[in-house]
C-alpha cells in the first residue's frame, strides 16, 4: 500500500468515518437545541442519521453525474429540514405532509 506509514492520511481517513461524522452531527444538533435554535422536541439521532444519509447519497449522485449540483441541492434540502426542526412562533404550524410521514 503506497500510503503505509503516513499517519496524517490514516488520521484523515478515520476522521471521515460515518460513525465519527454522525457523532459530530449529533453534537452540533445538541448545541442547536441547547441554544434554542432547534426545537427541544427534535429527534436528534434520527435527524443526524438523515443528514448523514443525505451526505453519503450526495457523494454517489455527484460522482454519477459528474457534477457538483447534487451538493447544492442537498445543502438546500438539509437547510429545509433544519428549518422544520426550528422552534415555531406559531405552534399551529405543522410540517408539510410529505415530510411529516
Coordinates of C-alpha atoms in Angstrom, one line a residue:
X1 CA 0.0 0.0 0.0
X2 CA 1.5 3.3 -1.1
X3 CA 0.1 5.2 1.9
X4 CA 1.6 2.9 4.6
X5 CA 3.4 4.7 7.3
X6 CA 1.6 8.0 6.6
X7 CA -0.2 8.8 10.0
X8 CA -1.6 12.0 8.5
X9 CA -3.5 10.1 5.9
X10 CA -4.6 7.4 8.4
X11 CA -6.0 10.2 10.7
X12 CA -7.9 11.8 7.9
X13 CA -9.5 8.5 6.9
X14 CA -10.5 7.8 10.5
X15 CA -12.0 11.3 10.8
X16 CA -14.2 10.7 7.8
X17 CA -15.7 7.5 9.0
X18 CA -19.6 7.7 9.1
X19 CA -19.7 6.9 12.9
X20 CA -17.5 9.8 13.7
X21 CA -19.3 12.1 11.3
X22 CA -22.6 11.2 12.8
X23 CA -21.3 11.8 16.3
X24 CA -20.2 15.3 15.2
X25 CA -23.6 16.0 13.6
X26 CA -25.3 14.9 16.9
X27 CA -23.0 17.2 18.8
X28 CA -23.9 20.2 16.6
X29 CA -27.6 19.4 16.7
X30 CA -27.5 19.1 20.5
X31 CA -25.8 22.5 20.7
X32 CA -28.6 23.8 18.5
X33 CA -31.2 22.6 20.9
X34 CA -29.3 24.0 23.9
X35 CA -29.1 27.4 22.2
X36 CA -32.8 27.4 21.2
X37 CA -32.0 27.2 17.5
X38 CA -33.7 23.8 17.3
X39 CA -36.9 22.6 19.0
X40 CA -36.3 20.5 22.1
X41 CA -38.8 18.0 20.6
X42 CA -36.5 17.3 17.6
X43 CA -35.3 13.7 17.3
X44 CA -31.6 14.4 17.3
X45 CA -30.4 10.9 16.5
X46 CA -32.9 10.5 13.7
X47 CA -32.1 13.9 12.2
X48 CA -28.4 13.2 12.4
X49 CA -28.8 9.9 10.5
X50 CA -30.9 11.6 7.9
X51 CA -28.3 14.3 7.4
X52 CA -25.6 11.7 7.1
X53 CA -27.6 9.7 4.7
X54 CA -28.2 12.7 2.5
X55 CA -24.4 13.5 2.6
X56 CA -23.5 9.9 1.6
X57 CA -26.0 9.8 -1.1
X58 CA -24.9 13.1 -2.4
X59 CA -21.4 11.8 -3.0
X60 CA -22.8 9.0 -5.1
X61 CA -25.0 11.3 -7.2
X62 CA -22.2 13.8 -7.7
X63 CA -19.9 11.1 -9.0
X64 CA -22.5 9.5 -11.2
X65 CA -23.5 12.9 -12.7
X66 CA -20.0 14.3 -12.8
X67 CA -21.5 17.5 -11.3
X68 CA -21.4 19.5 -8.0
X69 CA -25.1 20.3 -8.4
X70 CA -26.2 17.4 -6.0
X71 CA -24.2 19.1 -3.3
X72 CA -26.0 22.4 -3.8
X73 CA -29.4 20.6 -3.8
X74 CA -28.6 18.6 -0.8
X75 CA -27.5 21.7 1.1
X76 CA -30.8 23.3 0.4
X77 CA -32.6 20.2 1.5
X78 CA -30.8 20.0 4.7
X79 CA -31.5 23.7 5.4
X80 CA -35.2 22.9 4.9
X81 CA -35.0 20.0 7.3
X82 CA -33.3 22.2 9.9
X83 CA -35.9 25.0 9.4
X84 CA -38.7 22.4 10.1
X85 CA -36.8 21.5 13.3
X86 CA -36.6 25.1 14.5
X87 CA -38.9 26.3 17.2
X88 CA -42.1 27.8 15.8
X89 CA -43.6 31.1 16.9
X90 CA -47.0 29.7 15.8
X91 CA -47.3 26.3 17.3
X92 CA -50.2 25.6 15.0
X93 CA -47.8 25.3 12.0
X94 CA -47.1 21.8 11.0
X95 CA -44.5 20.2 8.8
X96 CA -45.7 19.6 5.2
X97 CA -47.4 16.2 4.8
X98 CA -44.5 15.0 2.6
X99 CA -42.0 15.5 5.5
X100 CA -44.3 14.6 8.4
X101 CA -44.5 10.9 7.4

